[in-house]
């Protein structure tokens, strides 16, 4: 089974900061990596698919990169609405998906 | 407009059964891969199952043999039949559409609590 890790598990940042979250896979997953944002009490929202493709409607301050086993999600200038928990998810092992443990971004 | 609306969440005793529904509007369930994902209180996301457009189903090891995903094409609705429920199945259950190997539309979630 493919295992996913994320770092850091949480971070504190300020509005306007550049934030980077790292996701690592236990084996190469090519570019089959997606990123989601989840706010308390809400369903997750797809931000980035296949490592670097921005989902329609997602602000351009979000970007994804990486391939193989290491991936990053970057928020270029943190906005108040970006405080949330972020999850990576591998789809290389489809039909079985695996999520990372999450990174909580707070003030 | 795409909408996924889960229902059926409830409090159930250990060993009991429950069926969740996910009513979909805006696209055809039978033409898509439909997933279930759950989230235990205060925990992360866990993939549960998928039903493919061709009808094949796949499950996480943690629920295999106990949970069954199905759909009713006439109602455009996805179901998750959960049997032999355990305390560790307590979670919010989300249905989600799969597109380009990602989950692009999600329901609001249904809370299942397994407790005596």
PDB file of C-alpha atoms in Angstrom:
ATOM      1  CA  UNK A   1       0.000   0.000   0.000  1.00  0.00           C
ATOM      2  CA  UNK A   2       1.109   3.549  -0.741  1.00  0.00           C
ATOM      3  CA  UNK A   3       1.581   5.652   2.394  1.00  0.00           C
ATOM      4  CA  UNK A   4       1.445   9.449   2.398  1.00  0.00           C
ATOM      5  CA  UNK A   5       3.082  11.841   4.839  1.00  0.00           C
ATOM      6  CA  UNK A   6       2.794  15.604   5.129  1.00  0.00           C
ATOM      7  CA  UNK A   7       4.973  18.227   6.747  1.00  0.00           C
ATOM      8  CA  UNK A   8       4.536  20.196   8.779  1.00  0.00           C
ATOM      9  CA  UNK A   9       1.479  18.835  10.576  1.00  0.00           C
ATOM     10  CA  UNK A  10       0.564  22.392  11.497  1.00  0.00           C
ATOM     11  CA  UNK A  11       1.906  25.864  10.966  1.00  0.00           C
ATOM     12  CA  UNK A  12       1.159  29.381  12.079  1.00  0.00           C
ATOM     13  CA  UNK A  13       1.320  32.137   9.512  1.00  0.00           C
ATOM     14  CA  UNK A  14       0.193  35.678   8.890  1.00  0.00           C
ATOM     15  CA  UNK A  15      -1.825  37.243   6.108  1.00  0.00           C
ATOM     16  CA  UNK A  16       0.495  37.907   3.180  1.00  0.00           C
ATOM     17  CA  UNK A  17       2.962  35.143   4.081  1.00  0.00           C
ATOM     18  CA  UNK A  18       4.202  32.621   1.535  1.00  0.00           C
ATOM     19  CA  UNK A  19       3.314  29.131   2.760  1.00  0.00           C
ATOM     20  CA  UNK A  20       4.665  25.806   1.530  1.00  0.00           C
ATOM     21  CA  UNK A  21       3.329  22.371   2.491  1.00  0.00           C
ATOM     22  CA  UNK A  22       5.173  19.185   1.568  1.00  0.00           C
ATOM     23  CA  UNK A  23       3.687  15.792   0.812  1.00  0.00           C
ATOM     24  CA  UNK A  24       5.728  12.625   0.389  1.00  0.00           C
ATOM     25  CA  UNK A  25       4.726   9.226  -0.952  1.00  0.00           C
ATOM     26  CA  UNK A  26       6.203   5.895   0.152  1.00  0.00           C
ATOM     27  CA  UNK A  27       6.861   5.007  -3.497  1.00  0.00           C
ATOM     28  CA  UNK A  28       6.871   6.843  -6.783  1.00  0.00           C
ATOM     29  CA  UNK A  29       3.392   7.968  -7.777  1.00  0.00           C
ATOM     30  CA  UNK A  30       4.418   9.858 -10.922  1.00  0.00           C
ATOM     31  CA  UNK A  31       2.231  12.992 -10.905  1.00  0.00           C
ATOM     32  CA  UNK A  32      -0.884  11.338  -9.469  1.00  0.00           C
ATOM     33  CA  UNK A  33      -1.197  13.705  -6.539  1.00  0.00           C
ATOM     34  CA  UNK A  34      -4.100  15.953  -5.605  1.00  0.00           C
ATOM     35  CA  UNK A  35      -4.512  18.667  -2.975  1.00  0.00           C
ATOM     36  CA  UNK A  36      -7.660  19.537  -1.018  1.00  0.00           C
ATOM     37  CA  UNK A  37      -8.609  22.327   1.379  1.00  0.00           C
ATOM     38  CA  UNK A  38     -11.015  21.689   4.235  1.00  0.00           C
ATOM     39  CA  UNK A  39     -12.544  24.234   6.578  1.00  0.00           C
ATOM     40  CA  UNK A  40     -14.175  23.222   9.888  1.00  0.00           C
ATOM     41  CA  UNK A  41     -17.564  21.590   9.429  1.00  0.00           C
ATOM     42  CA  UNK A  42     -17.290  21.645   5.646  1.00  0.00           C
ATOM     43  CA  UNK A  43     -16.544  19.119   2.938  1.00  0.00           C
ATOM     44  CA  UNK A  44     -13.078  19.106   1.376  1.00  0.00           C
ATOM     45  CA  UNK A  45     -12.567  21.213  -1.741  1.00  0.00           C
ATOM     46  CA  UNK A  46     -10.312  20.180  -4.627  1.00  0.00           C
ATOM     47  CA  UNK A  47      -7.532  22.727  -5.213  1.00  0.00           C
ATOM     48  CA  UNK A  48      -4.941  21.025  -7.422  1.00  0.00           C
ATOM     49  CA  UNK A  49      -5.098  17.821  -9.462  1.00  0.00           C
ATOM     50  CA  UNK A  50      -2.352  15.763 -11.078  1.00  0.00           C
ATOM     51  CA  UNK A  51       0.285  17.606  -9.072  1.00  0.00           C
ATOM     52  CA  UNK A  52       0.172  21.008 -10.748  1.00  0.00           C
ATOM     53  CA  UNK A  53      -3.201  21.619 -12.380  1.00  0.00           C
ATOM     54  CA  UNK A  54      -5.324  24.271 -10.704  1.00  0.00           C
ATOM     55  CA  UNK A  55      -8.980  23.314 -10.369  1.00  0.00           C
ATOM     56  CA  UNK A  56     -11.403  25.737 -12.041  1.00  0.00           C
ATOM     57  CA  UNK A  57     -12.222  28.660  -9.774  1.00  0.00           C
ATOM     58  CA  UNK A  58      -9.253  28.220  -7.429  1.00  0.00           C
ATOM     59  CA  UNK A  59      -7.265  31.451  -6.959  1.00  0.00           C
ATOM     60  CA  UNK A  60      -3.913  31.637  -8.733  1.00  0.00           C
ATOM     61  CA  UNK A  61      -2.078  32.194  -5.421  1.00  0.00           C
ATOM     62  CA  UNK A  62      -2.320  28.415  -5.003  1.00  0.00           C
ATOM     63  CA  UNK A  63       0.141  26.277  -6.941  1.00  0.00           C
ATOM     64  CA  UNK A  64       1.307  22.685  -6.870  1.00  0.00           C
ATOM     65  CA  UNK A  65       4.524  21.067  -7.988  1.00  0.00           C
ATOM     66  CA  UNK A  66       6.505  17.862  -7.783  1.00  0.00           C
ATOM     67  CA  UNK A  67       6.625  14.354  -9.143  1.00  0.00           C
ATOM     68  CA  UNK A  68       7.757  10.929  -8.054  1.00  0.00           C
ATOM     69  CA  UNK A  69       7.680  10.917  -4.262  1.00  0.00           C
ATOM     70  CA  UNK A  70       7.851  14.583  -3.242  1.00  0.00           C
ATOM     71  CA  UNK A  71       5.245  17.257  -3.844  1.00  0.00           C
ATOM     72  CA  UNK A  72       4.547  20.774  -2.613  1.00  0.00           C
ATOM     73  CA  UNK A  73       1.526  23.021  -2.316  1.00  0.00           C
ATOM     74  CA  UNK A  74       2.395  26.711  -2.203  1.00  0.00           C
ATOM     75  CA  UNK A  75       0.202  29.636  -1.261  1.00  0.00           C
ATOM     76  CA  UNK A  76       2.025  32.687  -2.555  1.00  0.00           C
ATOM     77  CA  UNK A  77       0.295  35.277  -0.355  1.00  0.00           C
ATOM     78  CA  UNK A  78      -1.874  33.878   2.425  1.00  0.00           C
ATOM     79  CA  UNK A  79      -5.354  35.361   2.642  1.00  0.00           C
ATOM     80  CA  UNK A  80      -7.759  35.238   5.638  1.00  0.00           C
ATOM     81  CA  UNK A  81      -9.960  32.687   3.868  1.00  0.00           C
ATOM     82  CA  UNK A  82      -6.992  30.327   3.420  1.00  0.00           C
ATOM     83  CA  UNK A  83      -6.798  29.349   7.075  1.00  0.00           C
ATOM     84  CA  UNK A  84      -7.827  25.706   6.874  1.00  0.00           C
ATOM     85  CA  UNK A  85      -6.491  22.154   6.829  1.00  0.00           C
ATOM     86  CA  UNK A  86      -4.842  20.907   3.637  1.00  0.00           C
ATOM     87  CA  UNK A  87      -4.695  17.272   2.544  1.00  0.00           C
ATOM     88  CA  UNK A  88      -2.748  15.584  -0.208  1.00  0.00           C
ATOM     89  CA  UNK A  89      -4.135  12.445  -1.860  1.00  0.00           C
ATOM     90  CA  UNK A  90      -2.504   9.932  -4.171  1.00  0.00           C
ATOM     91  CA  UNK A  91      -4.404   8.414  -7.072  1.00  0.00           C
ATOM     92  CA  UNK A  92      -1.556   6.319  -8.532  1.00  0.00           C
ATOM     93  CA  UNK A  93      -2.897   3.318  -6.644  1.00  0.00           C
ATOM     94  CA  UNK A  94      -6.363   3.746  -8.175  1.00  0.00           C
ATOM     95  CA  UNK A  95      -8.985   2.509  -7.525  1.00  0.00           C
ATOM     96  CA  UNK A  96      -7.660   2.809  -3.986  1.00  0.00           C
ATOM     97  CA  UNK A  97      -6.916   6.348  -2.865  1.00  0.00           C
ATOM     98  CA  UNK A  98      -4.804   7.380   0.105  1.00  0.00           C
ATOM     99  CA  UNK A  99      -4.870  10.719   1.861  1.00  0.00           C
ATOM    100  CA  UNK A 100      -2.087  12.371   3.772  1.00  0.00           C
ATOM    101  CA  UNK A 101      -2.657  13.158   7.461  1.00  0.00           C
ATOM    102  CA  UNK A 102      -3.268  16.848   6.818  1.00  0.00           C
ATOM    103  CA  UNK A 103      -1.583  20.178   7.526  1.00  0.00           C
ATOM    104  CA  UNK A 104      -3.458  22.743   9.580  1.00  0.00           C
ATOM    105  CA  UNK A 105      -2.727  26.351   8.698  1.00  0.00           C
ATOM    106  CA  UNK A 106      -3.732  28.856  11.361  1.00  0.00           C
ATOM    107  CA  UNK A 107      -2.950  32.342  12.481  1.00  0.00           C
TER     108      UNK A 107
ATOM    109  CA  UNK B   1     -25.806  23.135 -10.776  1.00  0.00           C
ATOM    110  CA  UNK B   2     -24.120  20.071  -9.316  1.00  0.00           C
ATOM    111  CA  UNK B   3     -25.393  18.922  -5.925  1.00  0.00           C
ATOM    112  CA  UNK B   4     -24.693  15.840  -3.839  1.00  0.00           C
ATOM    113  CA  UNK B   5     -26.888  15.431  -0.762  1.00  0.00           C
ATOM    114  CA  UNK B   6     -26.199  12.677   1.744  1.00  0.00           C
ATOM    115  CA  UNK B   7     -28.821  11.343   4.131  1.00  0.00           C
ATOM    116  CA  UNK B   8     -29.319   8.417   6.460  1.00  0.00           C
ATOM    117  CA  UNK B   9     -26.761   9.214   9.118  1.00  0.00           C
ATOM    118  CA  UNK B  10     -27.822   8.156  12.595  1.00  0.00           C
ATOM    119  CA  UNK B  11     -26.856   6.697  15.952  1.00  0.00           C
ATOM    120  CA  UNK B  12     -26.591   2.912  15.735  1.00  0.00           C
ATOM    121  CA  UNK B  13     -25.487   0.213  18.173  1.00  0.00           C
ATOM    122  CA  UNK B  14     -22.337  -1.824  17.600  1.00  0.00           C
ATOM    123  CA  UNK B  15     -23.108  -4.730  15.299  1.00  0.00           C
ATOM    124  CA  UNK B  16     -25.978  -2.851  13.705  1.00  0.00           C
ATOM    125  CA  UNK B  17     -26.614  -1.764  10.131  1.00  0.00           C
ATOM    126  CA  UNK B  18     -27.265   1.512   8.366  1.00  0.00           C
ATOM    127  CA  UNK B  19     -27.708   2.656   4.770  1.00  0.00           C
ATOM    128  CA  UNK B  20     -26.493   6.038   3.596  1.00  0.00           C
ATOM    129  CA  UNK B  21     -27.886   7.707   0.504  1.00  0.00           C
ATOM    130  CA  UNK B  22     -26.301  10.307  -1.768  1.00  0.00           C
ATOM    131  CA  UNK B  23     -28.827  11.983  -4.048  1.00  0.00           C
ATOM    132  CA  UNK B  24     -27.159  13.636  -7.036  1.00  0.00           C
ATOM    133  CA  UNK B  25     -28.307  16.371  -9.376  1.00  0.00           C
ATOM    134  CA  UNK B  26     -26.395  18.006 -12.210  1.00  0.00           C
ATOM    135  CA  UNK B  27     -24.710  14.874 -13.570  1.00  0.00           C
ATOM    136  CA  UNK B  28     -25.477  11.176 -14.059  1.00  0.00           C
ATOM    137  CA  UNK B  29     -24.264   8.868 -11.292  1.00  0.00           C
ATOM    138  CA  UNK B  30     -24.087   5.818 -13.551  1.00  0.00           C
ATOM    139  CA  UNK B  31     -21.710   7.591 -15.969  1.00  0.00           C
ATOM    140  CA  UNK B  32     -19.190   8.461 -13.287  1.00  0.00           C
ATOM    141  CA  UNK B  33     -16.925   6.876 -10.710  1.00  0.00           C
ATOM    142  CA  UNK B  34     -18.499   7.604  -7.313  1.00  0.00           C
ATOM    143  CA  UNK B  35     -16.564   7.428  -4.071  1.00  0.00           C
ATOM    144  CA  UNK B  36     -17.249   7.384  -0.353  1.00  0.00           C
ATOM    145  CA  UNK B  37     -14.768   9.062   2.001  1.00  0.00           C
ATOM    146  CA  UNK B  38     -15.097   9.271   5.775  1.00  0.00           C
ATOM    147  CA  UNK B  39     -13.670  11.412   8.531  1.00  0.00           C
ATOM    148  CA  UNK B  40     -13.669  10.336  12.172  1.00  0.00           C
ATOM    149  CA  UNK B  41     -14.204  13.153  14.704  1.00  0.00           C
ATOM    150  CA  UNK B  42     -11.108  15.341  14.823  1.00  0.00           C
ATOM    151  CA  UNK B  43      -9.230  13.073  12.403  1.00  0.00           C
ATOM    152  CA  UNK B  44      -8.151  13.091   8.773  1.00  0.00           C
ATOM    153  CA  UNK B  45      -9.794  11.806   5.612  1.00  0.00           C
ATOM    154  CA  UNK B  46     -10.055   8.089   4.884  1.00  0.00           C
ATOM    155  CA  UNK B  47     -11.080   6.679   1.514  1.00  0.00           C
ATOM    156  CA  UNK B  48     -13.809   4.035   1.911  1.00  0.00           C
ATOM    157  CA  UNK B  49     -15.051   2.798  -1.447  1.00  0.00           C
ATOM    158  CA  UNK B  50     -15.683   3.470  -5.124  1.00  0.00           C
ATOM    159  CA  UNK B  51     -18.226   2.227  -7.625  1.00  0.00           C
ATOM    160  CA  UNK B  52     -17.167   2.534 -11.226  1.00  0.00           C
ATOM    161  CA  UNK B  53     -19.432   3.442 -14.124  1.00  0.00           C
ATOM    162  CA  UNK B  54     -19.297  -0.185 -15.224  1.00  0.00           C
ATOM    163  CA  UNK B  55     -20.505  -1.307 -11.804  1.00  0.00           C
ATOM    164  CA  UNK B  56     -17.239  -2.631 -10.334  1.00  0.00           C
ATOM    165  CA  UNK B  57     -16.770  -1.847  -6.677  1.00  0.00           C
ATOM    166  CA  UNK B  58     -13.662  -1.548  -4.508  1.00  0.00           C
ATOM    167  CA  UNK B  59     -13.263  -1.081  -0.765  1.00  0.00           C
ATOM    168  CA  UNK B  60     -10.731  -0.124   1.864  1.00  0.00           C
ATOM    169  CA  UNK B  61      -9.482  -3.105   3.848  1.00  0.00           C
ATOM    170  CA  UNK B  62     -11.049  -1.598   6.981  1.00  0.00           C
ATOM    171  CA  UNK B  63     -14.586  -2.009   5.590  1.00  0.00           C
ATOM    172  CA  UNK B  64     -14.227  -4.879   3.101  1.00  0.00           C
ATOM    173  CA  UNK B  65     -16.863  -7.532   3.641  1.00  0.00           C
ATOM    174  CA  UNK B  66     -19.002  -5.222   5.779  1.00  0.00           C
ATOM    175  CA  UNK B  67     -19.819  -2.266   3.507  1.00  0.00           C
ATOM    176  CA  UNK B  68     -21.440  -2.367   0.062  1.00  0.00           C
ATOM    177  CA  UNK B  69     -21.656   0.492  -2.416  1.00  0.00           C
ATOM    178  CA  UNK B  70     -24.492   0.502  -4.958  1.00  0.00           C
ATOM    179  CA  UNK B  71     -26.568   2.886  -7.037  1.00  0.00           C
ATOM    180  CA  UNK B  72     -30.099   3.335  -8.313  1.00  0.00           C
ATOM    181  CA  UNK B  73     -29.879   4.741 -11.819  1.00  0.00           C
ATOM    182  CA  UNK B  74     -33.586   5.655 -11.921  1.00  0.00           C
ATOM    183  CA  UNK B  75     -33.148   7.824  -8.828  1.00  0.00           C
ATOM    184  CA  UNK B  76     -29.619   9.023  -9.713  1.00  0.00           C
ATOM    185  CA  UNK B  77     -28.642   8.060  -6.192  1.00  0.00           C
ATOM    186  CA  UNK B  78     -25.605   6.367  -4.648  1.00  0.00           C
ATOM    187  CA  UNK B  79     -25.870   4.156  -1.564  1.00  0.00           C
ATOM    188  CA  UNK B  80     -23.535   2.794   1.091  1.00  0.00           C
ATOM    189  CA  UNK B  81     -24.892  -0.198   2.992  1.00  0.00           C
ATOM    190  CA  UNK B  82     -22.969  -0.581   6.244  1.00  0.00           C
ATOM    191  CA  UNK B  83     -23.267  -3.809   8.244  1.00  0.00           C
ATOM    192  CA  UNK B  84     -21.577  -5.120  11.385  1.00  0.00           C
ATOM    193  CA  UNK B  85     -20.822  -1.573  12.444  1.00  0.00           C
ATOM    194  CA  UNK B  86     -18.044  -0.922  14.943  1.00  0.00           C
ATOM    195  CA  UNK B  87     -17.209   2.036  17.171  1.00  0.00           C
ATOM    196  CA  UNK B  88     -14.309   2.855  14.847  1.00  0.00           C
ATOM    197  CA  UNK B  89     -16.774   3.385  11.981  1.00  0.00           C
ATOM    198  CA  UNK B  90     -18.023   6.526  13.730  1.00  0.00           C
ATOM    199  CA  UNK B  91     -17.405   9.332  11.251  1.00  0.00           C
ATOM    200  CA  UNK B  92     -18.835  11.848   8.853  1.00  0.00           C
ATOM    201  CA  UNK B  93     -19.323  10.064   5.538  1.00  0.00           C
ATOM    202  CA  UNK B  94     -18.974  12.026   2.296  1.00  0.00           C
ATOM    203  CA  UNK B  95     -19.913  10.958  -1.213  1.00  0.00           C
ATOM    204  CA  UNK B  96     -17.760  12.432  -3.971  1.00  0.00           C
ATOM    205  CA  UNK B  97     -17.480  12.289  -7.754  1.00  0.00           C
ATOM    206  CA  UNK B  98     -14.195  11.188  -9.251  1.00  0.00           C
ATOM    207  CA  UNK B  99     -12.852  13.020 -12.315  1.00  0.00           C
ATOM    208  CA  UNK B 100      -9.282  12.885 -13.670  1.00  0.00           C
ATOM    209  CA  UNK B 101      -8.311  10.683 -10.701  1.00  0.00           C
ATOM    210  CA  UNK B 102      -9.396  13.390  -8.244  1.00  0.00           C
ATOM    211  CA  UNK B 103     -12.556  14.084  -6.247  1.00  0.00           C
ATOM    212  CA  UNK B 104     -14.071  17.232  -7.688  1.00  0.00           C
ATOM    213  CA  UNK B 105     -17.578  17.367  -6.216  1.00  0.00           C
ATOM    214  CA  UNK B 106     -18.446  16.433  -2.639  1.00  0.00           C
ATOM    215  CA  UNK B 107     -21.612  16.178  -0.594  1.00  0.00           C
ATOM    216  CA  UNK B 108     -22.044  17.943   2.743  1.00  0.00           C
ATOM    217  CA  UNK B 109     -21.558  14.748   4.739  1.00  0.00           C
ATOM    218  CA  UNK B 110     -23.670  12.456   6.938  1.00  0.00           C
ATOM    219  CA  UNK B 111     -22.753  11.674  10.548  1.00  0.00           C
ATOM    220  CA  UNK B 112     -22.746   8.042  11.603  1.00  0.00           C
ATOM    221  CA  UNK B 113     -22.296   7.358  15.305  1.00  0.00           C
ATOM    222  CA  UNK B 114     -21.760   3.788  16.478  1.00  0.00           C
ATOM    223  CA  UNK B 115     -22.301   3.533  20.210  1.00  0.00           C
ATOM    224  CA  UNK B 116     -24.289   1.614  22.790  1.00  0.00           C
TER     225      UNK B 116
END
